[in-house]
Amino acid sequence: MKDTVMKILKYILLIAVTVLFLFPVIYMLACSFMTGSQVSEMLNFSDGKYKELNMIPNMATLEQFYQTLFRKPEYLLKFWNSVVCTFPTVIGQVAVSSLAAFAFAKLKFPFRDKLFFIYIILLILPLQVTLVPDYMILENMNLLNNFLAVILPGTFSAFGICLLRQSIKYIPDSAIEAARVDGASYLKIFTNIILPQIKGGLITLALLCFIDNWNVVEQPLIYFDNEGMYPLSVTLTDVGSSDYGIIFACGVIFMIPALLIYLYGHRDIDSPFVGTDKG
Amino acid sequence: MKKDKLKSVVLKFSIVFFIVIALLTYFSKTINNMLLPKVKVVSVQTGVIDDTAGSNDMKTHYLLPVSSVDGAGNTGIVFVINKTENGDATVEEVSVDICNSDELYCEVTSDSLFGDSQVVYKTTKSIENGSSVYIEEETV
């Protein structure tokens, strides 16, 4: 009896925490089906607080989605800005990190461990610390107001290298030595032996890198003067916007690629290390 | 097997999603412009209809096409074009004082009209203050 009560209490607590975490998403979904006027009236910020937080639409409608998809091309263009900022960064980061991780894990060269230690220090530095130096470097390279200003710094991530180095370390040295004896080059070893075995790690890195860059806000705000280049993530954080209803609909559309990528790789994210192909 | 099926469905959905968004991005401006009221606008010009009548006030007198002024008696309204940074246009309702008119022009004065203002003289749908419009033809 006592066990049953404990179990029920545990489930109630878990459900409460889940609802708490999911509330912003549920609220966004609910508001995206309201009319623009209802959202504007509801979120009328006055006297230091919003008028009300209602989740039930007076008249459920797809008006906000219609406006976003058919009448407001600027939001769709910002969606593509997000794509342009994110996908090259993910591809670049996975490529650079896997190669660097292979070198740090399996190749022997002078100061290897010291260099890796420096990488670890880079890992613990907050983003804001490197924003100004990055800005100065990008300015000298004439890359401000260019998507490369967001893509290039994102490509060289210490986190990706650390994650994949751990994955590669699980691969026995004997496999690499055997390949070397058979005359395989390091590039061949990397592509034929290392990469297939760290598939889980690569997908994990790609997922985390995607989420990180899909939600990027600070860098575009600092590196881009032209608002037309801002990704959708910046627009969604514009709490002073007059188009609250459209912001909610954009939020739903913005969420879809992240969800799709998670659904595609969520089984692999459970096991980023060697022997991941569990099926 | 189940994992592969899920991945396959997600992949297909992703491709469709991005293609649809790409098509909508390409055509949304066209769709939006098709649904907006199409207007013909003309730049305002300064002048008077009858020179001999004389005018004692110091205000600038503008000549507008008769069809652009909606009003009776001495007052009326015109719709002035406001262009945004990205080239979209909205209309602003402006009150004018009608001084004189003939078959073609209305002579008006207004504090809200300027030398470079453009006014709507023909529209395909009814418009109101703040409406977005698509400029079909601009006459200087």
mmCIF file with all atom_site columns, N, CA and C in Angstrom, chain A residues 114-174:
data_model
loop_
_atom_site.group_PDB
_atom_site.id
_atom_site.type_symbol
_atom_site.label_atom_id
_atom_site.label_alt_id
_atom_site.label_comp_id
_atom_site.label_asym_id
_atom_site.label_entity_id
_atom_site.label_seq_id
_atom_site.pdbx_PDB_ins_code
_atom_site.Cartn_x
_atom_site.Cartn_y
_atom_site.Cartn_z
_atom_site.occupancy
_atom_site.B_iso_or_equiv
_atom_site.pdbx_formal_charge
_atom_site.auth_seq_id
_atom_site.auth_comp_id
_atom_site.auth_asym_id
_atom_site.auth_atom_id
_atom_site.pdbx_PDB_model_num
ATOM 1   N N  . LYS A 1 114 ? 49.865 18.837 -24.378 1.00 0.00 ? 114 LYS A N  1
ATOM 2   C CA . LYS A 1 114 ? 49.814 20.255 -23.945 1.00 0.00 ? 114 LYS A CA 1
ATOM 3   C C  . LYS A 1 114 ? 48.841 21.046 -24.825 1.00 0.00 ? 114 LYS A C  1
ATOM 4   N N  . LEU A 1 115 ? 48.887 20.758 -26.121 1.00 0.00 ? 115 LEU A N  1
ATOM 5   C CA . LEU A 1 115 ? 47.949 21.421 -27.039 1.00 0.00 ? 115 LEU A CA 1
ATOM 6   C C  . LEU A 1 115 ? 46.500 21.079 -26.678 1.00 0.00 ? 115 LEU A C  1
ATOM 7   N N  . PHE A 1 116 ? 46.313 19.818 -26.345 1.00 0.00 ? 116 PHE A N  1
ATOM 8   C CA . PHE A 1 116 ? 44.952 19.414 -25.992 1.00 0.00 ? 116 PHE A CA 1
ATOM 9   C C  . PHE A 1 116 ? 44.499 20.099 -24.698 1.00 0.00 ? 116 PHE A C  1
ATOM 10  N N  . PHE A 1 117 ? 45.457 20.291 -23.785 1.00 0.00 ? 117 PHE A N  1
ATOM 11  C CA . PHE A 1 117 ? 45.142 20.987 -22.536 1.00 0.00 ? 117 PHE A CA 1
ATOM 12  C C  . PHE A 1 117 ? 44.656 22.414 -22.841 1.00 0.00 ? 117 PHE A C  1
ATOM 13  N N  . ILE A 1 118 ? 45.322 23.048 -23.812 1.00 0.00 ? 118 ILE A N  1
ATOM 14  C CA . ILE A 1 118 ? 44.894 24.408 -24.205 1.00 0.00 ? 118 ILE A CA 1
ATOM 15  C C  . ILE A 1 118 ? 43.464 24.362 -24.763 1.00 0.00 ? 118 ILE A C  1
ATOM 16  N N  . TYR A 1 119 ? 43.179 23.307 -25.519 1.00 0.00 ? 119 TYR A N  1
ATOM 17  C CA . TYR A 1 119 ? 41.817 23.146 -26.051 1.00 0.00 ? 119 TYR A CA 1
ATOM 18  C C  . TYR A 1 119 ? 40.791 23.030 -24.932 1.00 0.00 ? 119 TYR A C  1
ATOM 19  N N  . ILE A 1 120 ? 41.178 22.301 -23.883 1.00 0.00 ? 120 ILE A N  1
ATOM 20  C CA . ILE A 1 120 ? 40.263 22.146 -22.742 1.00 0.00 ? 120 ILE A CA 1
ATOM 21  C C  . ILE A 1 120 ? 39.994 23.507 -22.096 1.00 0.00 ? 120 ILE A C  1
ATOM 22  N N  . ILE A 1 121 ? 41.033 24.328 -22.023 1.00 0.00 ? 121 ILE A N  1
ATOM 23  C CA . ILE A 1 121 ? 40.844 25.672 -21.448 1.00 0.00 ? 121 ILE A CA 1
ATOM 24  C C  . ILE A 1 121 ? 39.866 26.464 -22.318 1.00 0.00 ? 121 ILE A C  1
ATOM 25  N N  . LEU A 1 122 ? 40.024 26.340 -23.651 1.00 0.00 ? 122 LEU A N  1
ATOM 26  C CA . LEU A 1 122 ? 39.090 27.033 -24.557 1.00 0.00 ? 122 LEU A CA 1
ATOM 27  C C  . LEU A 1 122 ? 37.654 26.587 -24.303 1.00 0.00 ? 122 LEU A C  1
ATOM 28  N N  . LEU A 1 123 ? 37.532 25.321 -23.947 1.00 0.00 ? 123 LEU A N  1
ATOM 29  C CA . LEU A 1 123 ? 36.195 24.747 -23.731 1.00 0.00 ? 123 LEU A CA 1
ATOM 30  C C  . LEU A 1 123 ? 35.474 25.414 -22.576 1.00 0.00 ? 123 LEU A C  1
ATOM 31  N N  . ILE A 1 124 ? 36.247 25.767 -21.535 1.00 0.00 ? 124 ILE A N  1
ATOM 32  C CA . ILE A 1 124 ? 35.580 26.317 -20.347 1.00 0.00 ? 124 ILE A CA 1
ATOM 33  C C  . ILE A 1 124 ? 35.386 27.829 -20.438 1.00 0.00 ? 124 ILE A C  1
ATOM 34  N N  . LEU A 1 125 ? 35.928 28.445 -21.487 1.00 0.00 ? 125 LEU A N  1
ATOM 35  C CA . LEU A 1 125 ? 35.727 29.893 -21.635 1.00 0.00 ? 125 LEU A CA 1
ATOM 36  C C  . LEU A 1 125 ? 34.297 30.172 -22.082 1.00 0.00 ? 125 LEU A C  1
ATOM 37  N N  . PRO A 1 126 ? 33.611 31.092 -21.410 1.00 0.00 ? 126 PRO A N  1
ATOM 38  C CA . PRO A 1 126 ? 32.253 31.438 -21.866 1.00 0.00 ? 126 PRO A CA 1
ATOM 39  C C  . PRO A 1 126 ? 32.317 32.132 -23.229 1.00 0.00 ? 126 PRO A C  1
ATOM 40  N N  . LEU A 1 127 ? 31.261 31.999 -23.981 1.00 0.00 ? 127 LEU A N  1
ATOM 41  C CA . LEU A 1 127 ? 31.192 32.587 -25.326 1.00 0.00 ? 127 LEU A CA 1
ATOM 42  C C  . LEU A 1 127 ? 31.460 34.087 -25.289 1.00 0.00 ? 127 LEU A C  1
ATOM 43  N N  . GLN A 1 128 ? 30.897 34.747 -24.276 1.00 0.00 ? 128 GLN A N  1
ATOM 44  C CA . GLN A 1 128 ? 30.987 36.212 -24.208 1.00 0.00 ? 128 GLN A CA 1
ATOM 45  C C  . GLN A 1 128 ? 32.430 36.693 -24.094 1.00 0.00 ? 128 GLN A C  1
ATOM 46  N N  . VAL A 1 129 ? 33.314 35.851 -23.535 1.00 0.00 ? 129 VAL A N  1
ATOM 47  C CA . VAL A 1 129 ? 34.714 36.246 -23.369 1.00 0.00 ? 129 VAL A CA 1
ATOM 48  C C  . VAL A 1 129 ? 35.394 36.405 -24.723 1.00 0.00 ? 129 VAL A C  1
ATOM 49  N N  . THR A 1 130 ? 35.018 35.558 -25.659 1.00 0.00 ? 130 THR A N  1
ATOM 50  C CA . THR A 1 130 ? 35.702 35.585 -26.959 1.00 0.00 ? 130 THR A CA 1
ATOM 51  C C  . THR A 1 130 ? 34.973 36.436 -28.006 1.00 0.00 ? 130 THR A C  1
ATOM 52  N N  . LEU A 1 131 ? 33.833 37.001 -27.645 1.00 0.00 ? 131 LEU A N  1
ATOM 53  C CA . LEU A 1 131 ? 33.062 37.761 -28.639 1.00 0.00 ? 131 LEU A CA 1
ATOM 54  C C  . LEU A 1 131 ? 33.833 38.970 -29.172 1.00 0.00 ? 131 LEU A C  1
ATOM 55  N N  . VAL A 1 132 ? 34.420 39.745 -28.257 1.00 0.00 ? 132 VAL A N  1
ATOM 56  C CA . VAL A 1 132 ? 35.120 40.970 -28.688 1.00 0.00 ? 132 VAL A CA 1
ATOM 57  C C  . VAL A 1 132 ? 36.389 40.629 -29.487 1.00 0.00 ? 132 VAL A C  1
ATOM 58  N N  . PRO A 1 133 ? 37.246 39.705 -28.991 1.00 0.00 ? 133 PRO A N  1
ATOM 59  C CA . PRO A 1 133 ? 38.404 39.328 -29.836 1.00 0.00 ? 133 PRO A CA 1
ATOM 60  C C  . PRO A 1 133 ? 37.971 38.780 -31.197 1.00 0.00 ? 133 PRO A C  1
ATOM 61  N N  . ASP A 1 134 ? 36.932 37.976 -31.205 1.00 0.00 ? 134 ASP A N  1
ATOM 62  C CA . ASP A 1 134 ? 36.420 37.457 -32.482 1.00 0.00 ? 134 ASP A CA 1
ATOM 63  C C  . ASP A 1 134 ? 35.984 38.600 -33.392 1.00 0.00 ? 134 ASP A C  1
ATOM 64  N N  . TYR A 1 135 ? 35.307 39.583 -32.798 1.00 0.00 ? 135 TYR A N  1
ATOM 65  C CA . TYR A 1 135 ? 34.831 40.734 -33.573 1.00 0.00 ? 135 TYR A CA 1
ATOM 66  C C  . TYR A 1 135 ? 36.009 41.459 -34.226 1.00 0.00 ? 135 TYR A C  1
ATOM 67  N N  . MET A 1 136 ? 37.090 41.657 -33.420 1.00 0.00 ? 136 MET A N  1
ATOM 68  C CA . MET A 1 136 ? 38.247 42.383 -33.952 1.00 0.00 ? 136 MET A CA 1
ATOM 69  C C  . MET A 1 136 ? 38.924 41.594 -35.073 1.00 0.00 ? 136 MET A C  1
ATOM 70  N N  . ILE A 1 137 ? 39.021 40.289 -34.879 1.00 0.00 ? 137 ILE A N  1
ATOM 71  C CA . ILE A 1 137 ? 39.643 39.450 -35.913 1.00 0.00 ? 137 ILE A CA 1
ATOM 72  C C  . ILE A 1 137 ? 38.797 39.488 -37.190 1.00 0.00 ? 137 ILE A C  1
ATOM 73  N N  . LEU A 1 138 ? 37.496 39.329 -37.009 1.00 0.00 ? 138 LEU A N  1
ATOM 74  C CA . LEU A 1 138 ? 36.600 39.317 -38.179 1.00 0.00 ? 138 LEU A CA 1
ATOM 75  C C  . LEU A 1 138 ? 36.603 40.661 -38.901 1.00 0.00 ? 138 LEU A C  1
ATOM 76  N N  . GLU A 1 139 ? 36.716 41.732 -38.121 1.00 0.00 ? 139 GLU A N  1
ATOM 77  C CA . GLU A 1 139 ? 36.771 43.064 -38.733 1.00 0.00 ? 139 GLU A CA 1
ATOM 78  C C  . GLU A 1 139 ? 38.031 43.196 -39.585 1.00 0.00 ? 139 GLU A C  1
ATOM 79  N N  . ASN A 1 140 ? 39.153 42.698 -39.054 1.00 0.00 ? 140 ASN A N  1
ATOM 80  C CA . ASN A 1 140 ? 40.407 42.753 -39.822 1.00 0.00 ? 140 ASN A CA 1
ATOM 81  C C  . ASN A 1 140 ? 40.365 41.870 -41.055 1.00 0.00 ? 140 ASN A C  1
ATOM 82  N N  . MET A 1 141 ? 39.563 40.828 -40.984 1.00 0.00 ? 141 MET A N  1
ATOM 83  C CA . MET A 1 141 ? 39.428 39.932 -42.148 1.00 0.00 ? 141 MET A CA 1
ATOM 84  C C  . MET A 1 141 ? 38.318 40.390 -43.092 1.00 0.00 ? 141 MET A C  1
ATOM 85  N N  . ASN A 1 142 ? 37.713 41.537 -42.794 1.00 0.00 ? 142 ASN A N  1
ATOM 86  C CA . ASN A 1 142 ? 36.586 42.058 -43.593 1.00 0.00 ? 142 ASN A CA 1
ATOM 87  C C  . ASN A 1 142 ? 35.444 41.050 -43.700 1.00 0.00 ? 142 ASN A C  1
ATOM 88  N N  . LEU A 1 143 ? 35.179 40.377 -42.595 1.00 0.00 ? 143 LEU A N  1
ATOM 89  C CA . LEU A 1 143 ? 34.116 39.362 -42.622 1.00 0.00 ? 143 LEU A CA 1
ATOM 90  C C  . LEU A 1 143 ? 32.878 39.781 -41.831 1.00 0.00 ? 143 LEU A C  1
ATOM 91  N N  . LEU A 1 144 ? 32.902 41.022 -41.307 1.00 0.00 ? 144 LEU A N  1
ATOM 92  C CA . LEU A 1 144 ? 31.681 41.477 -40.624 1.00 0.00 ? 144 LEU A CA 1
ATOM 93  C C  . LEU A 1 144 ? 30.587 41.669 -41.672 1.00 0.00 ? 144 LEU A C  1
ATOM 94  N N  . ASN A 1 145 ? 29.342 41.524 -41.263 1.00 0.00 ? 145 ASN A N  1
ATOM 95  C CA . ASN A 1 145 ? 28.200 41.578 -42.184 1.00 0.00 ? 145 ASN A CA 1
ATOM 96  C C  . ASN A 1 145 ? 28.301 40.512 -43.270 1.00 0.00 ? 145 ASN A C  1
ATOM 97  N N  . ASN A 1 146 ? 28.853 39.382 -42.868 1.00 0.00 ? 146 ASN A N  1
ATOM 98  C CA . ASN A 1 146 ? 28.992 38.249 -43.770 1.00 0.00 ? 146 ASN A CA 1
ATOM 99  C C  . ASN A 1 146 ? 28.631 37.008 -42.940 1.00 0.00 ? 146 ASN A C  1
ATOM 100 N N  . PHE A 1 147 ? 27.921 36.065 -43.552 1.00 0.00 ? 147 PHE A N  1
ATOM 101 C CA . PHE A 1 147 ? 27.520 34.875 -42.784 1.00 0.00 ? 147 PHE A CA 1
ATOM 102 C C  . PHE A 1 147 ? 28.730 34.101 -42.261 1.00 0.00 ? 147 PHE A C  1
ATOM 103 N N  . LEU A 1 148 ? 29.875 34.271 -42.936 1.00 0.00 ? 148 LEU A N  1
ATOM 104 C CA . LEU A 1 148 ? 31.089 33.577 -42.471 1.00 0.00 ? 148 LEU A CA 1
ATOM 105 C C  . LEU A 1 148 ? 31.493 34.028 -41.065 1.00 0.00 ? 148 LEU A C  1
ATOM 106 N N  . ALA A 1 149 ? 31.063 35.225 -40.677 1.00 0.00 ? 149 ALA A N  1
ATOM 107 C CA . ALA A 1 149 ? 31.385 35.720 -39.338 1.00 0.00 ? 149 ALA A CA 1
ATOM 108 C C  . ALA A 1 149 ? 30.778 34.831 -38.252 1.00 0.00 ? 149 ALA A C  1
ATOM 109 N N  . VAL A 1 150 ? 29.659 34.204 -38.559 1.00 0.00 ? 150 VAL A N  1
ATOM 110 C CA . VAL A 1 150 ? 29.036 33.278 -37.604 1.00 0.00 ? 150 VAL A CA 1
ATOM 111 C C  . VAL A 1 150 ? 29.527 31.852 -37.853 1.00 0.00 ? 150 VAL A C  1
ATOM 112 N N  . ILE A 1 151 ? 29.720 31.529 -39.135 1.00 0.00 ? 151 ILE A N  1
ATOM 113 C CA . ILE A 1 151 ? 30.059 30.137 -39.489 1.00 0.00 ? 151 ILE A CA 1
ATOM 114 C C  . ILE A 1 151 ? 31.484 29.772 -39.046 1.00 0.00 ? 151 ILE A C  1
ATOM 115 N N  . LEU A 1 152 ? 32.450 30.635 -39.359 1.00 0.00 ? 152 LEU A N  1
ATOM 116 C CA . LEU A 1 152 ? 33.856 30.275 -39.109 1.00 0.00 ? 152 LEU A CA 1
ATOM 117 C C  . LEU A 1 152 ? 34.174 30.060 -37.619 1.00 0.00 ? 152 LEU A C  1
ATOM 118 N N  . PRO A 1 153 ? 33.821 30.994 -36.721 1.00 0.00 ? 153 PRO A N  1
ATOM 119 C CA . PRO A 1 153 ? 34.136 30.728 -35.310 1.00 0.00 ? 153 PRO A CA 1
ATOM 120 C C  . PRO A 1 153 ? 33.409 29.484 -34.783 1.00 0.00 ? 153 PRO A C  1
ATOM 121 N N  . GLY A 1 154 ? 32.216 29.230 -35.328 1.00 0.00 ? 154 GLY A N  1
ATOM 122 C CA . GLY A 1 154 ? 31.457 28.058 -34.877 1.00 0.00 ? 154 GLY A CA 1
ATOM 123 C C  . GLY A 1 154 ? 32.064 26.748 -35.348 1.00 0.00 ? 154 GLY A C  1
ATOM 124 N N  . THR A 1 155 ? 32.806 26.813 -36.441 1.00 0.00 ? 155 THR A N  1
ATOM 125 C CA . THR A 1 155 ? 33.373 25.591 -37.016 1.00 0.00 ? 155 THR A CA 1
ATOM 126 C C  . THR A 1 155 ? 34.468 24.991 -36.131 1.00 0.00 ? 155 THR A C  1
ATOM 127 N N  . PHE A 1 156 ? 35.232 25.870 -35.484 1.00 0.00 ? 156 PHE A N  1
ATOM 128 C CA . PHE A 1 156 ? 36.371 25.371 -34.700 1.00 0.00 ? 156 PHE A CA 1
ATOM 129 C C  . PHE A 1 156 ? 35.979 25.288 -33.229 1.00 0.00 ? 156 PHE A C  1
ATOM 130 N N  . SER A 1 157 ? 35.313 24.192 -32.889 1.00 0.00 ? 157 SER A N  1
ATOM 131 C CA . SER A 1 157 ? 34.799 24.065 -31.534 1.00 0.00 ? 157 SER A CA 1
ATOM 132 C C  . SER A 1 157 ? 35.651 23.106 -30.712 1.00 0.00 ? 157 SER A C  1
ATOM 133 N N  . ALA A 1 158 ? 36.051 23.563 -29.533 1.00 0.00 ? 158 ALA A N  1
ATOM 134 C CA . ALA A 1 158 ? 36.840 22.703 -28.645 1.00 0.00 ? 158 ALA A CA 1
ATOM 135 C C  . ALA A 1 158 ? 35.979 21.554 -28.122 1.00 0.00 ? 158 ALA A C  1
ATOM 136 N N  . PHE A 1 159 ? 34.694 21.845 -27.923 1.00 0.00 ? 159 PHE A N  1
ATOM 137 C CA . PHE A 1 159 ? 33.800 20.813 -27.389 1.00 0.00 ? 159 PHE A CA 1
ATOM 138 C C  . PHE A 1 159 ? 33.733 19.604 -28.312 1.00 0.00 ? 159 PHE A C  1
ATOM 139 N N  . GLY A 1 160 ? 33.601 19.864 -29.613 1.00 0.00 ? 160 GLY A N  1
ATOM 140 C CA . GLY A 1 160 ? 33.504 18.777 -30.594 1.00 0.00 ? 160 GLY A CA 1
ATOM 141 C C  . GLY A 1 160 ? 34.751 17.904 -30.573 1.00 0.00 ? 160 GLY A C  1
ATOM 142 N N  . ILE A 1 161 ? 35.891 18.556 -30.461 1.00 0.00 ? 161 ILE A N  1
ATOM 143 C CA . ILE A 1 161 ? 37.151 17.798 -30.460 1.00 0.00 ? 161 ILE A CA 1
ATOM 144 C C  . ILE A 1 161 ? 37.245 16.923 -29.211 1.00 0.00 ? 161 ILE A C  1
ATOM 145 N N  . CYS A 1 162 ? 36.880 17.486 -28.066 1.00 0.00 ? 162 CYS A N  1
ATOM 146 C CA . CYS A 1 162 ? 36.932 16.706 -26.810 1.00 0.00 ? 162 CYS A CA 1
ATOM 147 C C  . CYS A 1 162 ? 35.987 15.506 -26.883 1.00 0.00 ? 162 CYS A C  1
ATOM 148 N N  . LEU A 1 163 ? 34.787 15.744 -27.390 1.00 0.00 ? 163 LEU A N  1
ATOM 149 C CA . LEU A 1 163 ? 33.786 14.665 -27.456 1.00 0.00 ? 163 LEU A CA 1
ATOM 150 C C  . LEU A 1 163 ? 34.267 13.534 -28.364 1.00 0.00 ? 163 LEU A C  1
ATOM 151 N N  . LEU A 1 164 ? 34.726 13.899 -29.545 1.00 0.00 ? 164 LEU A N  1
ATOM 152 C CA . LEU A 1 164 ? 35.131 12.863 -30.511 1.00 0.00 ? 164 LEU A CA 1
ATOM 153 C C  . LEU A 1 164 ? 36.447 12.204 -30.109 1.00 0.00 ? 164 LEU A C  1
ATOM 154 N N  . ARG A 1 165 ? 37.307 12.947 -29.421 1.00 0.00 ? 165 ARG A N  1
ATOM 155 C CA . ARG A 1 165 ? 38.560 12.339 -28.953 1.00 0.00 ? 165 ARG A CA 1
ATOM 156 C C  . ARG A 1 165 ? 38.245 11.192 -27.995 1.00 0.00 ? 165 ARG A C  1
ATOM 157 N N  . GLN A 1 166 ? 37.266 11.423 -27.136 1.00 0.00 ? 166 GLN A N  1
ATOM 158 C CA . GLN A 1 166 ? 36.873 10.348 -26.208 1.00 0.00 ? 166 GLN A CA 1
ATOM 159 C C  . GLN A 1 166 ? 36.344 9.143  -26.980 1.00 0.00 ? 166 GLN A C  1
ATOM 160 N N  . SER A 1 167 ? 35.550 9.403  -28.030 1.00 0.00 ? 167 SER A N  1
ATOM 161 C CA . SER A 1 167 ? 35.022 8.301  -28.844 1.00 0.00 ? 167 SER A CA 1
ATOM 162 C C  . SER A 1 167 ? 36.152 7.524  -29.505 1.00 0.00 ? 167 SER A C  1
ATOM 163 N N  . ILE A 1 168 ? 37.112 8.266  -30.079 1.00 0.00 ? 168 ILE A N  1
ATOM 164 C CA . ILE A 1 168 ? 38.196 7.619  -30.841 1.00 0.00 ? 168 ILE A CA 1
ATOM 165 C C  . ILE A 1 168 ? 39.134 6.852  -29.912 1.00 0.00 ? 168 ILE A C  1
ATOM 166 N N  . LYS A 1 169 ? 39.259 7.340  -28.680 1.00 0.00 ? 169 LYS A N  1
ATOM 167 C CA . LYS A 1 169 ? 40.170 6.662  -27.734 1.00 0.00 ? 169 LYS A CA 1
ATOM 168 C C  . LYS A 1 169 ? 39.716 5.235  -27.441 1.00 0.00 ? 169 LYS A C  1
ATOM 169 N N  . TYR A 1 170 ? 38.414 4.976  -27.626 1.00 0.00 ? 170 TYR A N  1
ATOM 170 C CA . TYR A 1 170 ? 37.884 3.632  -27.376 1.00 0.00 ? 170 TYR A CA 1
ATOM 171 C C  . TYR A 1 170 ? 38.309 2.634  -28.462 1.00 0.00 ? 170 TYR A C  1
ATOM 172 N N  . ILE A 1 171 ? 38.727 3.142  -29.602 1.00 0.00 ? 171 ILE A N  1
ATOM 173 C CA . ILE A 1 171 ? 39.152 2.243  -30.692 1.00 0.00 ? 171 ILE A CA 1
ATOM 174 C C  . ILE A 1 171 ? 40.555 1.727  -30.362 1.00 0.00 ? 171 ILE A C  1
ATOM 175 N N  . PRO A 1 172 ? 40.743 0.421  -30.363 1.00 0.00 ? 172 PRO A N  1
ATOM 176 C CA . PRO A 1 172 ? 42.058 -0.106 -29.967 1.00 0.00 ? 172 PRO A CA 1
ATOM 177 C C  . PRO A 1 172 ? 43.157 0.310  -30.948 1.00 0.00 ? 172 PRO A C  1
ATOM 178 N N  . ASP A 1 173 ? 44.337 0.616  -30.399 1.00 0.00 ? 173 ASP A N  1
ATOM 179 C CA . ASP A 1 173 ? 45.480 0.998  -31.235 1.00 0.00 ? 173 ASP A CA 1
ATOM 180 C C  . ASP A 1 173 ? 45.856 -0.123 -32.201 1.00 0.00 ? 173 ASP A C  1
ATOM 181 N N  . SER A 1 174 ? 45.589 -1.366 -31.770 1.00 0.00 ? 174 SER A N  1
ATOM 182 C CA . SER A 1 174 ? 45.981 -2.510 -32.602 1.00 0.00 ? 174 SER A CA 1
ATOM 183 C C  . SER A 1 174 ? 45.284 -2.477 -33.971 1.00 0.00 ? 174 SER A C  1
#
